[in-house]
C-alpha cells in the first residue's frame, strides 16, 4: 500500500449514489463497486480493498448485517468500514460503531468532508500495515539471531567438550600438587566458559520465553564452594578480601536448579569484585523464615539511588565512564533477576554511592531429604563388566570416551560412523551402544532406525552437544534409551552404565568373608591417628593441596567402611571451606577419631 494506489469498495443499492461517489474519488483511489451486501462480501474477500464505504439501508442484507459478516471473516475483519447513511439516528450510529465501524458519513455528502474522512482512515491503514511489517521483520531478525546463537554455541561446545573431558580424565590420573592444580584450573575454566556460552543461549531463550528450569537435589555447600573457586582468583588479583560466611542452620541439600543458581551468584559476585577497587567482598548465606538468602556485599563504587531500579532492565549500565572503565554488556543483572524469578525468588539491592552495594538473592528453600547424587558417588570406582559399541566421528572424542569406558573395566569397540556401527552391531552382540548423532556417511538417528529394523534391540544412548530440550525430546521419541550431553557429566555417565551393566565389584564385596572385612576395618581405624596427624601437619604448613589429597583419601576409605560421619568431615576438609573454620573442623575430626578408637571393639560390619 505504500506504493500502490489504495482501493475503496463502495457499497450502495442506488446506482446514482455509486456513480456520484466514484466520480469524486476516482482521482485518488482505485474503486470497486457493489450493489448489495452479498456482493460486497464476495468482492471484499476476493479483492481485499483498503477501505469500505457501506450504505446502511439496503434490501436483503442491510449494512449492519454486511458489517457483521465482514468482521467475522478473518481476511476481511481488519478492513476499516465507514457507514454511509441518510438517517440521523444517534442510537443506530452508536450501534454501528460498537459493531466495529470506523466512522459515519451522512447524506447528502459534503465531498470535502468525505475525502478528508477517507484520507484519515487510509492513513491509519497505512500506518498499521507499516507496523505489522516492522513487527514481522523484527521477529524474523530475532529468529535468525536465536538460530545463529544456537548454531554458534553448538559449534563451540564440541571442541570445549574435548578440553573439559580430557582435563577431567587427567584429574582422575595420578597427578599431584601443582600439576593437579593446573589441570583443575583448565577444567574449572573450561566449565565456566561453557556456562558463559550457555548464558548467550539463555538470553535468546529468555527473550523467546523458552527458558526452562531443572530442579535437582543440590548440595549447597558444594555449590557455594564451586562459586568461590570461580571468583576468588579475580578478588585475589585485585587484592580484595573475599570472605564467605555460611550459617550453621543452612540446609545441606535443597531442590533447585544448580546451573541457574550458580549463574546468578557468579554474576553478582563478579560484579561486586569488578566494581570494587579496595576493601572487601563478602558472600553471606543463610536461611530466614524458609527463605534462603545469599547476600553479596561490597565496599565498591555504590550505585546512585535513582539508577538502582533501571539496572535490572537489559542492556543498562552505569554512566558511560563506568562502561568505559569496566566493560561488560549490561545483561548480567537482567538475566539474573529473571532467573531468580524462575527459581521462585528475587534480587533486591541496597546501595550507597561511594560506600558500597549489597545485592540479596532470596529463593524459597525447597528442602530435599534424599542425599544428593554427588554423595551416592562411590569414592572408589566400581568396576563394571560389559561390551560397549561406540560410534563417534571426532578422533579426540572417540579416544576420550573409549578411555572413560575402559577405565570402568569395560570392553570397548569404537567406530567412526553410523554405517560401521550397523556392521559391528550385526556381527557381534553388545550390552550397550553409545552413538554420536551428527556423523558422516550415516548419522546416529539413521543407524538407530536401521538397527531396530533388523531386530537389534540393544539399548542405544545418544551422545550429543545438542542441549535444547526439543532436540532431546526428538531423540527420545526416535527410540534412544537415554541421552547424554557433551561435555559428559561423569556422574550421570557412571549411573547410566550402572543401570545397564552388571557391577562386579558389588559382587566381590558381597563375597568377602566377615572376618576379613573386620580385619581390614580395624587396620583402617588403627591407622587413623597417623592419617589425622598428617592432615594437621599439612594444615600447619599451609600446604592446602596436600591437605586436600589426604582428606580426599580419608573421605573415600571412610565411606567404603561406612564411617559416614568421618567421611563427611573429611569431605568438608577436602574443600577446605570455609578456611577460617578449618581449626575447629580438625578438632571435631580428632574427637570423632578418638570416639571411634574407643569403640573399636564393638565395631560391626552389618
Ligand atoms: P555489566 O556488568 O555487564 O555491565 P550488569 O547487568 O551485570 O552488566 O550490571 C549493570 C550495571 O550495574 C553495571 O554496568 C554497573 O554500572 C552496575 N552495577 C552492577 N553491580 C554493581 C556493583 N556491585 N557495584 C556498583 N555498580 C554495579
XYZ file of C-alpha atoms and ligand atoms in Angstrom:
633
model
C 0.000 0.000 0.000
C 2.927 2.345 0.382
C 3.458 2.364 -3.368
C 0.178 1.094 -4.949
C -2.921 3.297 -5.102
C -5.334 2.444 -2.278
C -8.616 0.831 -3.291
C -12.039 1.610 -1.853
C -15.078 -0.664 -2.046
C -18.294 1.399 -2.472
C -21.467 -0.431 -1.425
C -24.860 1.176 -2.184
C -28.095 -0.129 -3.713
C -28.623 3.198 -5.521
C -26.631 3.340 -8.741
C -26.789 7.135 -8.736
C -25.017 7.261 -5.354
C -22.346 4.857 -6.557
C -21.745 6.938 -9.643
C -21.556 10.163 -7.692
C -19.100 8.835 -5.121
C -16.881 7.064 -7.624
C -16.657 10.195 -9.768
C -15.396 12.115 -6.756
C -12.948 9.514 -5.512
C -11.576 8.047 -8.727
C -8.784 10.578 -8.965
C -7.046 9.429 -5.749
C -8.174 5.825 -5.262
C -8.996 2.638 -7.099
C -12.743 1.930 -6.978
C -14.639 -1.363 -6.591
C -18.452 -1.251 -6.742
C -21.085 -3.462 -5.092
C -24.865 -3.030 -5.102
C -25.807 -5.217 -2.143
C -24.401 -6.880 0.981
C -23.667 -10.269 -0.626
C -21.772 -8.723 -3.492
C -19.857 -6.553 -1.018
C -18.702 -9.572 0.994
C -17.716 -11.524 -2.140
C -15.721 -8.619 -3.582
C -14.104 -7.754 -0.247
C -12.883 -11.336 0.155
C -11.654 -11.539 -3.435
C -10.107 -8.097 -3.848
C -9.064 -7.055 -0.323
C -9.859 -3.329 -0.560
C -8.142 -0.915 1.815
C -11.414 0.696 2.910
C -15.161 0.001 2.576
C -17.863 2.701 2.297
C -21.064 0.881 3.250
C -24.657 2.035 2.884
C -26.919 1.025 5.780
C -30.342 0.851 4.208
C -30.217 -1.841 1.527
C -32.756 -4.513 0.565
C -31.896 -8.063 1.783
C -28.695 -7.937 3.804
C -28.526 -4.414 5.259
C -25.348 -2.513 6.216
C -25.244 -3.844 9.796
C -25.553 -7.491 8.673
C -22.923 -6.929 5.999
C -20.577 -5.415 8.579
C -21.125 -8.345 10.964
C -20.320 -10.819 8.170
C -17.208 -8.917 7.099
C -15.954 -8.747 10.696
C -16.466 -12.497 11.111
C -14.250 -13.417 8.124
C -10.547 -13.356 9.079
C -9.371 -11.973 5.735
C -11.789 -9.010 5.861
C -12.111 -8.421 9.601
C -9.387 -5.767 9.655
C -10.651 -3.705 6.689
C -11.939 -0.386 8.040
C -15.597 0.373 7.284
C -17.291 3.779 7.053
C -21.091 3.753 7.072
C -22.971 5.991 4.648
C -26.392 6.893 5.955
C -29.318 9.182 5.230
C -30.658 8.580 8.747
C -29.998 10.874 11.604
C -30.314 8.345 14.391
C -27.628 8.610 17.110
C -28.635 5.257 18.676
C -28.206 3.396 15.388
C -24.929 5.178 14.842
C -23.716 4.095 18.237
C -24.643 0.513 17.499
C -22.746 0.627 14.207
C -19.635 1.936 15.957
C -19.978 -0.741 18.619
C -20.094 -3.416 15.917
C -16.755 -2.167 14.594
C -17.474 0.602 12.054
C -14.762 3.250 12.000
C -16.860 6.275 11.061
C -20.123 7.659 9.608
C -20.758 9.839 6.581
C -24.130 11.498 6.283
C -26.111 12.013 3.088
C -26.289 14.412 1.360
C -22.481 14.335 1.102
C -20.162 17.232 1.581
C -17.495 15.817 -0.664
C -14.576 17.561 1.041
C -15.596 16.043 4.388
C -15.958 12.639 2.727
C -12.485 12.902 1.189
C -10.931 14.023 4.487
C -12.504 11.121 6.399
C -11.431 8.617 3.776
C -7.900 10.046 3.793
C -7.744 9.714 7.605
C -8.825 6.069 7.521
C -6.426 5.224 4.692
C -3.557 6.836 6.608
C -4.399 4.733 9.675
C -4.415 1.616 7.478
C -1.049 2.590 6.017
C 0.490 3.085 9.426
C -0.960 -0.156 10.784
C 0.424 -2.128 7.847
C 3.828 -0.486 8.239
C 3.836 -1.514 11.917
C 2.782 -5.060 11.051
C 5.578 -5.267 8.511
C 8.087 -3.917 11.044
C 6.939 -6.426 13.628
C 7.316 -9.270 11.069
C 10.810 -8.051 10.157
C 11.801 -7.808 13.793
C 10.593 -11.252 14.697
C 12.318 -12.681 11.610
C 15.556 -10.955 12.662
C 15.141 -12.194 16.208
C 14.555 -15.757 14.993
C 17.662 -15.516 12.810
C 19.660 -14.284 15.802
C 18.403 -17.130 18.016
C 19.264 -19.657 15.315
C 22.712 -18.123 14.905
C 23.307 -18.202 18.667
C 22.156 -21.797 18.899
C 24.396 -22.837 15.983
C 27.440 -20.990 17.283
C 27.079 -22.370 20.761
C 26.749 -25.845 19.284
C 29.925 -25.388 17.268
C 31.882 -24.071 20.262
C 30.542 -26.694 22.632
C 32.051 -29.549 20.642
C 35.767 -28.627 20.970
C 35.144 -27.381 24.500
C 33.789 -30.825 25.287
C 37.146 -32.352 24.431
C 39.052 -29.808 26.541
C 36.921 -30.353 29.629
C 36.699 -34.078 29.081
C 40.464 -34.517 28.818
C 41.060 -32.324 31.852
C 38.592 -34.441 33.839
C 40.206 -37.646 32.615
C 43.649 -36.332 33.628
C 42.312 -35.361 37.038
C 41.375 -38.966 37.622
C 45.028 -39.915 36.988
C 47.944 -39.826 39.351
C 48.823 -36.149 39.090
C 49.807 -34.374 42.277
C 50.462 -30.899 43.652
C 50.921 -28.065 41.188
C 50.236 -30.200 38.130
C 46.926 -31.258 39.586
C 46.082 -27.636 40.397
C 46.849 -26.646 36.794
C 44.621 -29.372 35.381
C 41.908 -28.405 37.826
C 42.180 -24.824 36.609
C 41.742 -25.989 32.985
C 38.728 -27.998 33.987
C 37.143 -25.213 36.046
C 37.820 -22.531 33.434
C 36.519 -24.782 30.682
C 33.351 -25.363 32.614
C 32.986 -21.664 33.265
C 33.431 -20.936 29.566
C 30.729 -23.434 28.885
C 28.466 -21.665 31.345
C 29.122 -18.372 29.587
C 28.277 -19.993 26.311
C 25.080 -21.172 27.828
C 24.380 -17.614 29.050
C 24.340 -16.433 25.478
C 21.862 -19.170 24.719
C 19.879 -18.195 27.816
C 19.422 -14.683 26.663
C 17.878 -15.850 23.419
C 15.762 -18.373 25.313
C 14.541 -15.794 27.831
C 13.686 -13.444 25.001
C 11.759 -16.187 23.252
C 10.021 -17.169 26.538
C 11.621 -20.617 26.295
C 13.755 -20.651 29.443
C 13.384 -23.957 31.299
C 14.346 -24.654 34.890
C 15.514 -28.092 36.040
C 15.059 -28.713 39.762
C 17.566 -31.225 41.149
C 18.770 -32.235 44.602
C 21.720 -29.937 45.213
C 24.414 -29.961 47.877
C 24.511 -26.297 48.837
C 27.969 -26.330 50.420
C 29.493 -27.829 47.321
C 27.689 -25.356 45.106
C 28.951 -22.416 47.169
C 32.438 -23.863 47.050
C 32.318 -24.074 43.271
C 31.174 -20.471 43.123
C 34.033 -19.462 45.388
C 36.554 -21.263 43.182
C 35.236 -19.431 40.157
C 35.527 -15.923 41.593
C 38.196 -15.919 44.291
C 41.058 -15.615 41.866
C 39.784 -12.341 40.456
C 39.311 -10.982 44.020
C 42.848 -12.015 44.907
C 44.230 -10.327 41.793
C 42.621 -7.044 42.885
C 43.900 -7.595 46.420
C 40.392 -7.577 47.783
C 39.429 -9.514 50.863
C 36.958 -12.157 49.818
C 35.065 -13.918 52.585
C 32.295 -16.488 52.543
C 30.216 -16.985 55.643
C 27.717 -19.789 55.895
C 25.079 -20.009 58.593
C 25.176 -23.110 60.817
C 21.497 -23.671 60.105
C 21.883 -23.779 56.348
C 20.188 -26.910 54.979
C 22.641 -29.291 53.357
C 20.525 -30.225 50.370
C 17.809 -28.337 48.573
C 15.917 -28.730 45.348
C 16.930 -26.059 42.920
C 18.448 -25.541 39.514
C 22.183 -25.599 40.307
C 23.296 -24.141 36.985
C 20.977 -21.161 37.279
C 21.679 -20.574 40.974
C 25.422 -20.651 40.308
C 24.950 -18.361 37.339
C 23.209 -15.724 39.469
C 25.764 -15.931 42.292
C 28.771 -15.811 39.981
C 27.281 -12.843 38.205
C 26.546 -10.884 41.384
C 29.946 -11.728 42.869
C 31.794 -10.892 39.662
C 30.050 -7.518 39.587
C 30.915 -6.895 43.241
C 34.579 -7.659 42.538
C 34.564 -5.726 39.275
C 33.125 -2.552 40.807
C 35.217 -2.590 43.992
C 38.675 -1.024 43.952
C 39.627 -1.723 47.544
C 38.204 -3.250 50.661
C 36.200 -6.431 50.649
C 33.555 -8.534 49.023
C 31.542 -10.934 51.133
C 29.054 -13.673 50.481
C 26.722 -14.461 53.392
C 24.487 -17.468 53.033
C 21.726 -18.361 55.440
C 18.082 -19.180 55.910
C 15.334 -16.997 57.344
C 11.645 -17.893 57.505
C 12.084 -20.704 54.971
C 13.820 -18.379 52.536
C 17.434 -18.949 51.595
C 19.353 -15.747 51.273
C 22.633 -15.061 49.524
C 23.895 -11.618 50.436
C 26.666 -10.232 48.262
C 28.166 -7.090 49.791
C 30.997 -4.940 48.586
C 32.835 -1.786 49.578
C 32.867 -0.544 45.982
C 31.565 2.337 43.893
C 27.967 2.082 45.025
C 25.015 2.959 42.822
C 23.028 6.162 42.707
C 19.527 5.671 44.224
C 17.807 6.975 41.077
C 19.536 4.404 38.865
C 19.081 1.349 41.059
C 15.774 0.087 39.599
C 16.865 0.636 35.983
C 19.889 -1.613 36.280
C 17.728 -4.735 36.154
C 16.497 -3.842 32.652
C 18.517 -5.412 29.813
C 21.467 -3.500 28.380
C 21.510 -0.988 31.240
C 24.814 0.026 32.739
C 26.106 2.765 34.985
C 27.187 6.016 33.313
C 29.465 5.875 30.301
C 32.638 6.430 32.337
C 31.831 3.230 34.240
C 31.189 1.369 30.995
C 34.479 2.581 29.542
C 36.430 1.625 32.615
C 34.843 -1.715 33.440
C 33.397 -3.034 30.162
C 30.521 -5.525 30.360
C 27.286 -5.903 28.478
C 24.609 -4.700 30.867
C 22.897 -8.079 30.577
C 24.023 -9.791 33.758
C 21.614 -8.221 36.218
C 18.679 -8.550 33.878
C 19.334 -12.270 33.244
C 19.971 -12.818 36.970
C 16.740 -11.104 38.012
C 14.727 -13.155 35.530
C 16.440 -16.370 36.604
C 15.787 -15.541 40.277
C 12.143 -15.210 39.352
C 12.211 -18.632 37.748
C 13.631 -20.056 40.986
C 10.657 -18.516 42.857
C 12.889 -15.799 44.196
C 14.065 -12.264 43.699
C 17.050 -9.963 43.897
C 16.969 -6.821 45.994
C 19.528 -4.067 46.177
C 20.711 -1.648 48.813
C 23.480 0.647 47.777
C 25.018 3.959 48.626
C 27.202 5.914 46.284
C 30.817 5.835 47.403
C 30.124 3.364 50.251
C 29.217 0.090 48.558
C 26.409 -2.197 47.467
C 24.585 -5.201 48.812
C 22.661 -7.411 46.385
C 20.492 -10.030 48.099
C 19.190 -13.047 46.267
C 16.360 -14.790 48.098
C 14.950 -18.095 46.953
C 12.490 -20.457 48.505
C 14.243 -23.282 50.378
C 12.711 -26.426 48.940
C 14.326 -28.879 51.322
C 15.492 -32.179 49.975
C 15.533 -35.243 52.203
C 17.316 -37.656 49.949
C 21.071 -37.339 49.698
C 22.288 -35.647 46.548
C 23.626 -37.835 43.757
C 27.072 -36.492 44.462
C 27.131 -38.291 47.788
C 25.948 -41.527 46.361
C 29.065 -41.443 44.219
C 31.381 -44.185 45.337
C 34.836 -42.783 46.017
C 36.461 -45.886 44.750
C 35.020 -46.501 41.368
C 33.293 -49.790 40.993
C 34.325 -51.903 38.032
C 31.740 -52.946 35.529
C 31.511 -55.785 33.077
C 30.192 -55.469 29.568
C 30.775 -54.960 25.863
C 30.239 -51.493 24.546
C 29.905 -50.289 20.973
C 30.788 -46.648 20.499
C 30.258 -44.553 17.341
C 31.831 -41.112 17.237
C 33.418 -39.371 14.271
C 35.738 -36.987 16.140
C 39.050 -38.708 16.893
C 39.637 -36.953 20.219
C 36.136 -37.565 21.469
C 36.266 -41.197 20.389
C 39.551 -41.746 22.219
C 38.391 -39.933 25.309
C 35.117 -41.817 25.517
C 36.897 -45.095 24.889
C 39.256 -44.310 27.745
C 36.433 -43.330 30.047
C 34.611 -46.578 29.299
C 37.743 -48.693 29.597
C 38.516 -47.098 32.963
C 35.235 -48.615 34.150
C 36.552 -52.032 33.183
C 34.509 -52.247 30.003
C 35.367 -53.871 26.721
C 35.011 -51.177 24.039
C 34.679 -51.392 20.267
C 34.909 -47.895 18.756
C 33.780 -46.984 15.220
C 33.600 -43.764 13.222
C 30.108 -43.530 11.755
C 26.617 -44.992 11.678
C 27.362 -47.447 8.909
C 30.286 -49.010 10.764
C 28.083 -49.078 13.860
C 25.448 -51.047 11.926
C 28.011 -53.508 10.605
C 29.542 -54.075 14.053
C 26.165 -54.432 15.803
C 25.049 -57.042 13.291
C 28.280 -59.015 13.510
C 28.615 -59.119 17.318
C 26.445 -58.769 20.364
C 26.902 -55.718 22.631
C 25.462 -54.812 26.025
C 25.161 -51.114 25.319
C 25.646 -48.788 22.357
C 26.713 -45.129 22.504
C 26.399 -43.077 19.366
C 27.038 -39.529 18.325
C 24.213 -38.033 16.251
C 25.940 -35.935 13.606
C 28.349 -38.205 11.747
C 29.399 -38.517 8.106
C 28.248 -41.448 5.893
C 25.362 -42.346 8.207
C 24.169 -40.364 11.223
C 23.144 -41.756 14.601
C 19.409 -41.423 14.019
C 19.515 -43.361 10.764
C 21.707 -46.019 12.335
C 19.240 -46.428 15.210
C 16.313 -46.830 12.798
C 18.165 -49.469 10.766
C 19.270 -51.347 13.889
C 15.692 -51.584 15.100
C 14.526 -52.547 11.603
C 16.900 -55.531 11.526
C 15.841 -56.581 15.030
C 18.848 -55.421 17.103
C 17.287 -54.380 20.431
C 20.447 -53.329 22.326
C 19.833 -50.080 24.291
C 21.298 -47.108 22.429
C 22.445 -43.900 24.138
C 22.517 -40.661 22.106
C 25.694 -38.644 22.648
C 25.346 -35.091 21.513
C 26.227 -31.500 22.175
C 22.619 -30.504 21.441
C 21.071 -29.481 24.708
C 17.859 -27.874 23.540
C 15.028 -29.797 25.160
C 13.206 -30.087 21.820
C 16.224 -31.951 20.409
C 16.437 -34.242 23.417
C 12.723 -34.983 23.144
C 13.185 -35.772 19.459
C 15.936 -38.316 20.276
C 13.805 -39.963 22.926
C 10.829 -40.091 20.540
C 13.071 -41.661 17.901
C 13.739 -44.561 20.268
C 17.035 -43.794 22.013
C 17.136 -45.247 25.521
C 18.990 -42.306 27.037
C 20.561 -39.008 26.137
C 23.971 -37.904 27.338
C 25.035 -34.383 26.549
C 28.585 -33.286 25.890
C 30.580 -32.430 27.913
C 29.853 -35.685 29.628
C 28.598 -35.387 33.180
C 30.713 -38.130 34.729
C 28.182 -38.867 37.419
C 25.320 -39.294 35.004
C 27.607 -41.370 32.796
C 28.543 -43.682 35.677
C 24.936 -44.038 36.803
C 23.855 -44.832 33.280
C 26.471 -47.573 32.989
C 25.491 -48.971 36.350
C 21.866 -49.089 35.251
C 22.604 -51.073 32.117
C 25.535 -53.245 33.123
C 26.273 -55.666 35.948
C 28.549 -54.300 38.712
C 31.170 -56.895 39.527
C 32.757 -55.007 42.405
C 29.497 -55.211 44.316
C 29.551 -58.981 43.898
C 33.125 -59.090 45.198
C 32.190 -57.090 48.215
C 29.300 -59.380 48.971
C 31.559 -62.353 48.551
C 34.098 -61.060 51.093
C 34.029 -63.004 54.393
C 33.059 -61.049 57.513
C 36.261 -61.651 59.478
C 38.397 -60.486 56.580
C 36.282 -57.359 56.361
C 36.542 -56.807 60.134
C 40.311 -57.158 59.986
C 40.563 -54.584 57.188
C 38.297 -52.245 59.078
C 40.332 -52.349 62.279
C 43.503 -51.836 60.246
C 41.916 -48.699 58.862
C 40.841 -47.475 62.310
C 44.261 -48.049 63.851
C 45.849 -46.067 61.004
C 43.514 -43.139 61.585
C 45.591 -41.188 64.195
C 48.595 -41.131 61.870
C 46.427 -40.040 58.977
C 44.922 -37.298 61.116
C 48.379 -36.177 62.190
C 49.442 -35.862 58.563
C 46.369 -33.735 57.797
C 47.116 -31.431 60.752
C 50.710 -31.071 59.625
C 49.609 -30.122 56.104
C 47.348 -27.503 57.643
C 50.114 -26.102 59.883
C 52.424 -25.862 56.884
C 49.623 -24.196 54.934
C 50.015 -26.905 52.301
C 46.423 -26.940 51.130
C 46.902 -29.262 48.176
C 48.467 -31.875 50.460
C 45.618 -31.394 52.922
C 43.159 -31.853 50.104
C 44.721 -35.105 48.922
C 44.898 -36.576 52.409
C 41.325 -35.542 53.177
C 40.154 -36.995 49.877
C 41.789 -40.323 50.652
C 40.267 -40.385 54.112
C 36.878 -39.473 52.757
C 36.875 -42.354 50.283
C 38.135 -45.051 52.604
C 35.889 -43.962 55.469
C 32.908 -44.078 53.142
C 33.878 -47.551 51.990
C 33.852 -48.766 55.573
C 30.567 -46.976 56.236
C 32.031 -44.387 58.634
C 29.776 -41.742 57.231
C 30.481 -39.079 59.851
C 34.234 -39.209 59.302
C 33.805 -39.339 55.562
C 31.618 -36.232 55.657
C 34.086 -34.372 57.893
C 36.887 -35.303 55.513
C 34.819 -34.083 52.596
C 34.496 -30.677 54.219
C 38.209 -30.570 54.896
C 38.925 -31.624 51.340
C 37.174 -28.497 50.137
C 38.945 -26.535 52.933
C 35.879 -24.458 53.356
C 35.342 -22.044 54.926
C 39.036 -21.665 55.641
C 38.576 -19.886 58.965
C 36.644 -22.883 60.247
C 39.419 -25.376 59.487
C 40.939 -25.495 63.013
C 37.543 -26.253 64.501
C 36.825 -28.884 61.863
C 40.183 -30.568 62.599
C 39.347 -30.644 66.291
C 35.954 -32.201 65.571
C 37.614 -34.831 63.434
C 40.067 -35.656 66.280
C 37.141 -36.189 68.675
C 35.373 -38.385 66.185
C 38.503 -40.479 65.622
C 39.043 -40.866 69.374
C 35.443 -41.917 69.801
C 35.806 -44.487 67.049
C 39.009 -45.918 68.506
C 37.374 -46.175 71.919
C 34.545 -48.152 70.374
C 36.654 -50.311 68.080
C 35.782 -53.472 69.968
C 32.128 -53.022 69.245
C 32.698 -52.486 65.526
C 30.082 -54.128 63.476
C 30.007 -54.573 59.777
C 26.305 -55.280 59.429
P 27.601 -5.421 33.191
O 28.270 -5.660 34.474
O 27.944 -6.425 32.131
O 27.707 -4.016 32.711
P 25.159 -5.929 34.681
O 23.738 -6.036 34.218
O 25.692 -7.068 35.449
O 26.014 -5.654 33.387
O 25.291 -4.612 35.538
C 24.701 -3.420 35.070
C 25.331 -2.209 35.728
O 25.018 -2.179 37.110
C 26.844 -2.169 35.669
O 27.310 -1.656 34.452
C 27.173 -1.251 36.846
O 27.049 0.087 36.466
C 26.055 -1.556 37.843
N 26.484 -2.485 38.912
C 26.200 -3.810 38.991
N 26.714 -4.354 40.124
C 27.361 -3.357 40.769
C 28.098 -3.289 41.996
N 28.280 -4.349 42.800
N 28.616 -2.073 42.352
C 28.425 -0.986 41.563
N 27.740 -0.995 40.392
C 27.211 -2.152 39.990
